[in-house]
Coordinates of C-alpha atoms in Angstrom, one line a residue:
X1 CA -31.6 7.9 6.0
X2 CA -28.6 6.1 6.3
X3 CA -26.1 6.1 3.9
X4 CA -22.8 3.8 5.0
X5 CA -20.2 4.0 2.6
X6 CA -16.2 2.8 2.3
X7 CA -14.0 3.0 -0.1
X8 CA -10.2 3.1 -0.3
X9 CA -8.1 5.7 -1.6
X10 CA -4.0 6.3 -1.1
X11 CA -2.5 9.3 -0.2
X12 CA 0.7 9.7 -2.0
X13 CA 2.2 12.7 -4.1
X14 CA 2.3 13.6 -7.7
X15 CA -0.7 14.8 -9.4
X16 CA -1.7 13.9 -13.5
X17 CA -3.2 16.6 -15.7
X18 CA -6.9 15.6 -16.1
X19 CA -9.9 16.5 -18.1
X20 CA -12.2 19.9 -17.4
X21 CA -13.9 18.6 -14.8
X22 CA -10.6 17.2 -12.8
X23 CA -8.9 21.2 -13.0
X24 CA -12.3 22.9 -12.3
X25 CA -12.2 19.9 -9.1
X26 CA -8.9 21.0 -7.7
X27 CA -10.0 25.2 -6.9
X28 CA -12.6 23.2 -4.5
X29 CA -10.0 21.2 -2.5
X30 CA -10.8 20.3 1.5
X31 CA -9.0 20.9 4.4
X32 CA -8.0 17.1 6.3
X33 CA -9.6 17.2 10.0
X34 CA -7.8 14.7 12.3
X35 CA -10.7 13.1 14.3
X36 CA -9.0 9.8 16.0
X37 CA -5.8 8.7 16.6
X38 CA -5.0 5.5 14.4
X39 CA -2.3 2.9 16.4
X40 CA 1.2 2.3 14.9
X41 CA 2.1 -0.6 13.1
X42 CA 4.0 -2.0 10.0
X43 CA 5.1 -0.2 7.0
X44 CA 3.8 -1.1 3.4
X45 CA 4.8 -0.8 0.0
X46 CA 5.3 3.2 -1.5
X47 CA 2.3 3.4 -3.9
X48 CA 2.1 5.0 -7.0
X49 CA 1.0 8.8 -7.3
X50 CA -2.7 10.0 -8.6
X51 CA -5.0 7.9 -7.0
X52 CA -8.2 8.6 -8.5
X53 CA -11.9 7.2 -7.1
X54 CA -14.8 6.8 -9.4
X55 CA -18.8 6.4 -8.4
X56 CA -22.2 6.6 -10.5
X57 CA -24.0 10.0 -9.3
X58 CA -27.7 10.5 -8.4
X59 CA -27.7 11.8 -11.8
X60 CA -26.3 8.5 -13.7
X61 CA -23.3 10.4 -14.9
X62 CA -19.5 8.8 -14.1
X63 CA -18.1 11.7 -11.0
X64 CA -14.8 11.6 -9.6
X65 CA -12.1 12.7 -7.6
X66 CA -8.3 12.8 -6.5
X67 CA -5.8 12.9 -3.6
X68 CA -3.4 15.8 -3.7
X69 CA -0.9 14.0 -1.7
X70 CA -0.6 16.1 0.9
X71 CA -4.0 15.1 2.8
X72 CA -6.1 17.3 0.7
X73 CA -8.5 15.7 -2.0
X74 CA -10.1 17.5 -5.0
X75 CA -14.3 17.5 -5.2
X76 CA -16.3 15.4 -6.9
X77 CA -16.4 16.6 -10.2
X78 CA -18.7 15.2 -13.0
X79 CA -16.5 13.2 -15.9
X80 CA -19.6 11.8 -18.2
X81 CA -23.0 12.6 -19.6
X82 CA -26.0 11.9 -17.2
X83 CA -27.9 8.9 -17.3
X84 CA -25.3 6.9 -18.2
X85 CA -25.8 4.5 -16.3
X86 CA -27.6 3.4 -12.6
X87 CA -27.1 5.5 -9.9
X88 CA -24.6 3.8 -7.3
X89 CA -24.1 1.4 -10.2
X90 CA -20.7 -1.3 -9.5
X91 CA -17.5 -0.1 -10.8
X92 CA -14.2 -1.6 -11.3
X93 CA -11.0 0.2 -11.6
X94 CA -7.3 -0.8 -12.3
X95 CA -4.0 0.6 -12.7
X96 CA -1.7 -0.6 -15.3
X97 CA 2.5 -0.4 -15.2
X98 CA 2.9 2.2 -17.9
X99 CA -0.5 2.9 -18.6
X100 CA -3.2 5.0 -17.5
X101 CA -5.9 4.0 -15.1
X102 CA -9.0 2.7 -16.1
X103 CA -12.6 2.6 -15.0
X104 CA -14.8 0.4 -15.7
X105 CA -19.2 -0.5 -15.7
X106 CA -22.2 -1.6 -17.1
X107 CA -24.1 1.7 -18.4
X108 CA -28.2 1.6 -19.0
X109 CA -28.2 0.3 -22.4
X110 CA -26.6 -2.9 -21.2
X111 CA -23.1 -2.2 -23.2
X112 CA -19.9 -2.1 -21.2
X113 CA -18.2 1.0 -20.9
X114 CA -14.4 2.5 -20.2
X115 CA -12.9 5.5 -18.8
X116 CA -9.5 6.9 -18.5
X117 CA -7.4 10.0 -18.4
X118 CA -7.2 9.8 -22.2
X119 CA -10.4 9.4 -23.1
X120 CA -12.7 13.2 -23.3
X121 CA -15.6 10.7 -21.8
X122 CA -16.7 7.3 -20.6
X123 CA -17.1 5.4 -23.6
X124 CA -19.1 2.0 -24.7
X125 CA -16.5 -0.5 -25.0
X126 CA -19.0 -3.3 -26.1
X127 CA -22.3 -3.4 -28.1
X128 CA -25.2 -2.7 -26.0
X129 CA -27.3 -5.6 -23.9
X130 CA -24.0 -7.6 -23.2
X131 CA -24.6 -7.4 -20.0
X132 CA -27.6 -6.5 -17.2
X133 CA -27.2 -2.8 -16.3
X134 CA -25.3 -1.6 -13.4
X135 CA -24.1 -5.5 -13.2
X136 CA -21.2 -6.8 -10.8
X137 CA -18.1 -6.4 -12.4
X138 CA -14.2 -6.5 -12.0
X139 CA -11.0 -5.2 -13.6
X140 CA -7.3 -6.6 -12.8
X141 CA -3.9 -6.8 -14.7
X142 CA -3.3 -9.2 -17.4
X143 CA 0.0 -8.4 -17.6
X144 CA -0.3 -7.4 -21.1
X145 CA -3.4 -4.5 -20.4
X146 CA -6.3 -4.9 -18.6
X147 CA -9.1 -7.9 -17.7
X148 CA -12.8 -7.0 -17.3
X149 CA -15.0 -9.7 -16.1
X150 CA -19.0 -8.9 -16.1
X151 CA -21.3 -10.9 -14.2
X152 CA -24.5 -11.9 -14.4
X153 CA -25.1 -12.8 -17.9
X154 CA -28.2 -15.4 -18.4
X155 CA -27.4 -18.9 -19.0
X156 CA -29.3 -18.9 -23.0
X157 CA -27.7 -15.4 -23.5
X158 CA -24.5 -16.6 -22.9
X159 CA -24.7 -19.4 -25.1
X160 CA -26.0 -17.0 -27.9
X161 CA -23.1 -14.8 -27.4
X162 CA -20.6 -17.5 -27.5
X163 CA -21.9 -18.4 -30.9
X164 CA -22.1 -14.9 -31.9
X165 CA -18.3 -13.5 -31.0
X166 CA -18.9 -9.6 -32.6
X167 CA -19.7 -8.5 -28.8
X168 CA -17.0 -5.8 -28.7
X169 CA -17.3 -2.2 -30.7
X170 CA -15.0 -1.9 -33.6
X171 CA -13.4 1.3 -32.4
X172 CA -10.3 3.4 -31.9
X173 CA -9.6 3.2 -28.2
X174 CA -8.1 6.3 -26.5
X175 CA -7.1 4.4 -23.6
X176 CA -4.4 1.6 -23.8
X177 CA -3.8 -1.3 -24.5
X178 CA -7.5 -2.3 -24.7
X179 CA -9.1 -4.7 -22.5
X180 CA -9.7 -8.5 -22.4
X181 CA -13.3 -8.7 -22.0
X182 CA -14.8 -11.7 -20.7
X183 CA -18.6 -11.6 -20.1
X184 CA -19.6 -15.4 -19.6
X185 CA -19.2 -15.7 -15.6
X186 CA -21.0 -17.8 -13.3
X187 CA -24.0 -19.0 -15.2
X188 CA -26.8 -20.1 -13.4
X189 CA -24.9 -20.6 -9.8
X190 CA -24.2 -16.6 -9.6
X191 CA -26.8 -14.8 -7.7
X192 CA -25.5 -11.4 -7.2
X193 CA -22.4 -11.1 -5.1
X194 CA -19.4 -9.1 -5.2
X195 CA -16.8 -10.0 -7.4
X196 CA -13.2 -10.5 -6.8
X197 CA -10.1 -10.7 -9.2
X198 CA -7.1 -11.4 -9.5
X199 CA -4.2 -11.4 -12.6
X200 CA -0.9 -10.3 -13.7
X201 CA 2.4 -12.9 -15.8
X202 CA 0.8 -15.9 -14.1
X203 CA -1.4 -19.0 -16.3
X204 CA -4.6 -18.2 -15.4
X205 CA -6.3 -14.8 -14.4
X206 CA -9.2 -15.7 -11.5
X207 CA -12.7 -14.6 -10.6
X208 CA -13.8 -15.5 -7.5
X209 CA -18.0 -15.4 -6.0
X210 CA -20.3 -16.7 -3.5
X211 CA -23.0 -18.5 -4.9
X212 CA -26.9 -18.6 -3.8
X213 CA -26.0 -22.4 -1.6
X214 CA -22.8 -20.6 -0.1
X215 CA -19.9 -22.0 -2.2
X216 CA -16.8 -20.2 -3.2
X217 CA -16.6 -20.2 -6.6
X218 CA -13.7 -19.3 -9.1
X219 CA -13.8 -18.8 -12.5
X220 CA -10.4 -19.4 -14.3
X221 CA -9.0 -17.6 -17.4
X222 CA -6.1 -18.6 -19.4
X223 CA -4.4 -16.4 -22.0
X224 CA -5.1 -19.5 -24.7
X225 CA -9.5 -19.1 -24.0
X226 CA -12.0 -16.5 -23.0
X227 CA -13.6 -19.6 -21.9
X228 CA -13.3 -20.1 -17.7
X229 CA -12.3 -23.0 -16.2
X230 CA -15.4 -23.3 -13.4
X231 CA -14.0 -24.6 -9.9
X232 CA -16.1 -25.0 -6.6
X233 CA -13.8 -24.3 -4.2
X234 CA -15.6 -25.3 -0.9
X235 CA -18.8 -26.8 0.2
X236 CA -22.7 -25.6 0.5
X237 CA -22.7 -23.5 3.2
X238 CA -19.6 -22.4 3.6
X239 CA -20.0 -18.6 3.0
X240 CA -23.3 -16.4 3.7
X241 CA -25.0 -17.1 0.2
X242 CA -23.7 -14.1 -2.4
X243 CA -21.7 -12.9 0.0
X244 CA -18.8 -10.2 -0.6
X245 CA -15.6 -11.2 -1.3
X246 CA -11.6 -10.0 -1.7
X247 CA -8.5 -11.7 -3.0
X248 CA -4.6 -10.2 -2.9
X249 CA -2.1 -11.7 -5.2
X250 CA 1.5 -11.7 -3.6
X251 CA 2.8 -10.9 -7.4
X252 CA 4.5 -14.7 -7.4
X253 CA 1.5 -16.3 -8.4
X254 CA 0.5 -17.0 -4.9
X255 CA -3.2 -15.9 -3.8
X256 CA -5.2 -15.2 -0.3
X257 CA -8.6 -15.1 -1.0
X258 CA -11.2 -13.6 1.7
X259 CA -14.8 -14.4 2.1
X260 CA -17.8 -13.5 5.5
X261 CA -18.5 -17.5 6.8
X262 CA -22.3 -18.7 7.6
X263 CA -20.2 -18.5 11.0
X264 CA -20.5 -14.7 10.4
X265 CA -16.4 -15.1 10.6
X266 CA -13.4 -13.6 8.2
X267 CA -12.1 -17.0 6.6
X268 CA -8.4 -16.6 4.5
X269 CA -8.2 -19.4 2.0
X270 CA -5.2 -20.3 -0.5
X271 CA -6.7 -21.0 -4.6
X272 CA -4.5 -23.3 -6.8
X273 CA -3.5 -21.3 -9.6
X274 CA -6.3 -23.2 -12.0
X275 CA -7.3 -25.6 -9.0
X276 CA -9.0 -25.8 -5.8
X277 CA -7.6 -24.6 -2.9
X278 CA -4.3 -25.5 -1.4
X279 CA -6.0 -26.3 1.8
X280 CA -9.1 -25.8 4.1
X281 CA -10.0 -22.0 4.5
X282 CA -9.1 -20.4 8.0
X283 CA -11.2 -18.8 10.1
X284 CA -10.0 -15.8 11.9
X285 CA -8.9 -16.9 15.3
X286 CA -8.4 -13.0 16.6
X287 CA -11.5 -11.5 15.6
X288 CA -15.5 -12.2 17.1
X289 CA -18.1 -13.5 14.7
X290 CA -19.4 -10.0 13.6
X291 CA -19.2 -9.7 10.0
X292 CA -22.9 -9.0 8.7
X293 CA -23.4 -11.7 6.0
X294 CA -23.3 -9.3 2.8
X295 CA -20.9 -7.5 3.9
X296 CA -18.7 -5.8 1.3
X297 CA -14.8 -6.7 2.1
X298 CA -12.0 -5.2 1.2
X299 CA -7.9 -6.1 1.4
X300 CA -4.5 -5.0 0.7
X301 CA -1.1 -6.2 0.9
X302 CA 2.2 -4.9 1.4
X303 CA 5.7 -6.1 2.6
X304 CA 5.1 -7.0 5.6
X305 CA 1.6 -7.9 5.6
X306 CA -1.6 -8.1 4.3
X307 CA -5.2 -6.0 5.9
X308 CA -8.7 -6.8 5.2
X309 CA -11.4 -4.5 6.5
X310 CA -15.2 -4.4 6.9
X311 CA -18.2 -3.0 8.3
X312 CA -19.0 -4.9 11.5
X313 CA -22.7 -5.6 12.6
X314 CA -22.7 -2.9 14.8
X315 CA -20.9 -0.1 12.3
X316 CA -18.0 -0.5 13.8
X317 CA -15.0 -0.3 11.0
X318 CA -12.5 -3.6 11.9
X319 CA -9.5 -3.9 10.4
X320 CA -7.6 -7.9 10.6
X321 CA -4.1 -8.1 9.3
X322 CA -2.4 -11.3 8.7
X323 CA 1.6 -11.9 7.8
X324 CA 2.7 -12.0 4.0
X325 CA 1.9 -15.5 3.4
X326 CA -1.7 -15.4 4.8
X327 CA -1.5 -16.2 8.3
X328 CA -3.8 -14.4 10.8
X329 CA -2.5 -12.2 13.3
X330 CA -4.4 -9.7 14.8
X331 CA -7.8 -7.9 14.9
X332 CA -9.0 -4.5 15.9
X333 CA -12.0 -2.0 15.4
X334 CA -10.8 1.8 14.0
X335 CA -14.3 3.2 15.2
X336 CA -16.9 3.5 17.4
X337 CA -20.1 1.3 16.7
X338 CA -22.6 2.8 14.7
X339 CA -19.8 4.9 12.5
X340 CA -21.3 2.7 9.7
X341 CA -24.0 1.3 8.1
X342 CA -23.6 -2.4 8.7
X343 CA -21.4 -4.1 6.0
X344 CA -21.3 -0.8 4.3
X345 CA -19.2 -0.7 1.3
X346 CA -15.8 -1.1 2.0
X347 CA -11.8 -1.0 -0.2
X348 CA -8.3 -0.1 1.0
X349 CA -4.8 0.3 -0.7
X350 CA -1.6 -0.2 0.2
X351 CA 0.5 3.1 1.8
X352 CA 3.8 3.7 2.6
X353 CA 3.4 2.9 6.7
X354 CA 0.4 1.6 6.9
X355 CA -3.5 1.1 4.6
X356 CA -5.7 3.8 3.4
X357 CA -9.5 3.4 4.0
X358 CA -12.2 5.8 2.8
X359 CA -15.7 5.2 4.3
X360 CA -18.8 7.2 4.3
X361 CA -21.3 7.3 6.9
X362 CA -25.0 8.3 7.4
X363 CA -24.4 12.0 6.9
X364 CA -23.3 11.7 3.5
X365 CA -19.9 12.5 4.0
X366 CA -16.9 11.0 3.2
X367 CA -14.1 9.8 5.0
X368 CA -10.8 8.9 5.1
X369 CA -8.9 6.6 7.4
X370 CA -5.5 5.8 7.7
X371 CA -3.8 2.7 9.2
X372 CA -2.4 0.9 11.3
X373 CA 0.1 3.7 11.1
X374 CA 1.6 6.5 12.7
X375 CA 0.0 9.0 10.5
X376 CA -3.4 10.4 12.6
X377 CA -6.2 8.5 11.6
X378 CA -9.8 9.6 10.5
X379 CA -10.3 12.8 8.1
X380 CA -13.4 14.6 6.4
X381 CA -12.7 14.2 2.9
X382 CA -15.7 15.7 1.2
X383 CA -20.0 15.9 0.8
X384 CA -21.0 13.1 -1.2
X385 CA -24.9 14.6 -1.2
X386 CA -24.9 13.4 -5.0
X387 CA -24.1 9.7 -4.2
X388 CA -27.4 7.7 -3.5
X389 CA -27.7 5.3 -0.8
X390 CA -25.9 2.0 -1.3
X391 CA -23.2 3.6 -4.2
X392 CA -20.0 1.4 -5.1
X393 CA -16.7 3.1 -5.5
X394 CA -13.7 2.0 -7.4
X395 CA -10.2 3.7 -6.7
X396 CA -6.6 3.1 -8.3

């Protein structure tokens, strides 16, 4: 059976002092294998220290794990009850200035719940049946604590919730500041795709999703309403139908949004803060039509550029990098075909010379890939035999 996973995680140094299961993690650490080179290229940003990642086990408890900073990564180590939630279920995951990280999903009994450093367990955030279990959801920065957006919610629930606004628990939250939850996204036009977001001191937060007829949507928050602002940002047929998608803010306010084209091609468009778009969406001009048409994307910025990376239609893992403001510039594949699972799962972060990549492939193991960059490129990070086929990861 094949598995194909990706996720991103950073390697960078520093290490937080975590629950149980994170110390009892850390005796089971695992030696880095260089497999490929990985070519040279720009530097990025210095990210922050702990990077933790987060998935759903086979066991529906919350597992996680973290980089040591020195190539190394701890095992998977369980954080939550089991049957929590689905197995493989979405996560979201974001990392505050000044605050702990914060994981986010949808657990069985429909009700939202948190996780963090802080907190002795995942906790339920929300009453339970907000939302559809295991929905798609997504987590950015506010600028004053963290945004969760959950999709999926029916058209007549939605409308009952609106008129009924004692959704969230009444609760002492041991991770801070709590989180702005907004649960009415999409309505009728969202059919199940990824969800991208994007926040921080700017007017409007934004959710962005492929609809069932292949239009970019966004969904626009304001400080002032928990009420969106619902723009269609291109035409029917734009995008394959609930297709993945991944937006970068340059911190300024300014956004690149990424989405797979009916053309099977990586498009870069520019949302309006609050708007449309600032012009037509841009095909990648470097890269061949390969990108399956559900495939999970993923991208990154730093300064001096910005890398989005997928699952090609033949498992090859492609990396495209375009320059600060958005423009393309070049294309390349950091495997051999068949590494991965067609438009397997895929995330990245920002690292000091380069992009961190973590993928999994058919023999349930994880990997990590790093760059462009000088670093060497692809290591075995760890076993993921508890992760079932299909599982989302979130990393921060």
């Amino acid at each position: 059976m094949r598995f194909g996973l990706c996720n991103s995680r950073l390697r960078r140094s520093g290490r937080r002092t975590r629950r149980t299961g994170w110390a009892l993690a850390s005796a089971g650490v695992l030696a880095a294998v260089g497999l490929l080179a990985a070519p040279a290229a720009q530097a990025t940003g210095v990210p922050p220290s702990d990077p933790h990642t987060y998935y759903i086990g086979d066991d529906g408890a919350l597992w996680g794990y973290e980089g040591l900073g020195d190539g190394t990564f701890t095992r998977p180590a369980q954080l939550g009850p089991a049957k929590t939630a689905e197995p493989g279920a979405r996560l979201a995951a974001v990392r505050l200035k000044g605050y702990p990280l914060s994981v986010f999903f949808v657990g069985l009994d429909g009700a939202v719940y948190q996780d963090c450093p802080t907190a002795q367990q995942p906790f339920p955030i929300t009453l339970t049946g907000v939302a559809p279990s295991g929905a798609a959801i997504t987590a950015f920065d506010t600028g004053r604590g963290p945004g969760v957006v959950v999709s999926g919610i029916p058209p007549r629930q939605e409308a009952e919730r609106a008129a009924s606004p004692a959704l969230t628990r009444e609760i002492s939250n041991p991770c801070t500041p709590p989180p702005r939850l907004m649960l009415n996204n999409g309505s009728s036009s969202y059919t199940g795709s990824d969800l991208a977001s994007a926040g921080g001191d700017e007017p409007y937060q934004g959710v962005f999703f492929v609809d069932g007829k292949g239009s970019v949507r966004a969904q626009w928050y304001s400080a002032a309403t928990s009420t969106p602002v619902s723009v269609t940002l291109t035409q029917p047929g734009t995008a394959a139908p609930a297709g993945g998608v991944a937006v970068i803010s340059d911190g300024a306010g300014a956004l690149t949004l990424f989405f797979t084209g009916l053309d099977g091609r990586l498009y870069a468009a520019h949302p309006k803060q609050g708007g449309g778009l600032s012009g037509p969406p841009q095909p990648n001009p470097n890269g061949p039509a390969d990108v399956p048409g559900g495939a999970h994307l993923a991208a990154a910025t730093g300064p001096d550029g910005i890398a989005v990376g997928y699952a090609a239609g033949d498992g090859t893992f492609t990396v495209a990098t375009l320059s600060t403001d958005g423009t393309w510039k070049d294309t390349a594949p950091f495997s051999d075909p068949g590494f991965l699972v067609a438009g397997a799962s895929v995330g990245v972060t920002a690292a000091d010379d380069g992009w961190d990549w973590y993928c999994g492939n058919d023999l349930r193991f994880l990997w990590h890939f790093h760059g462009p960059g000088p670093r060497p490129g692809w290591f075995q990070v760890g076993d993921l035999a508890n992760a079932v086929l299909g599982t989302f990861f979130a990393a921060a």
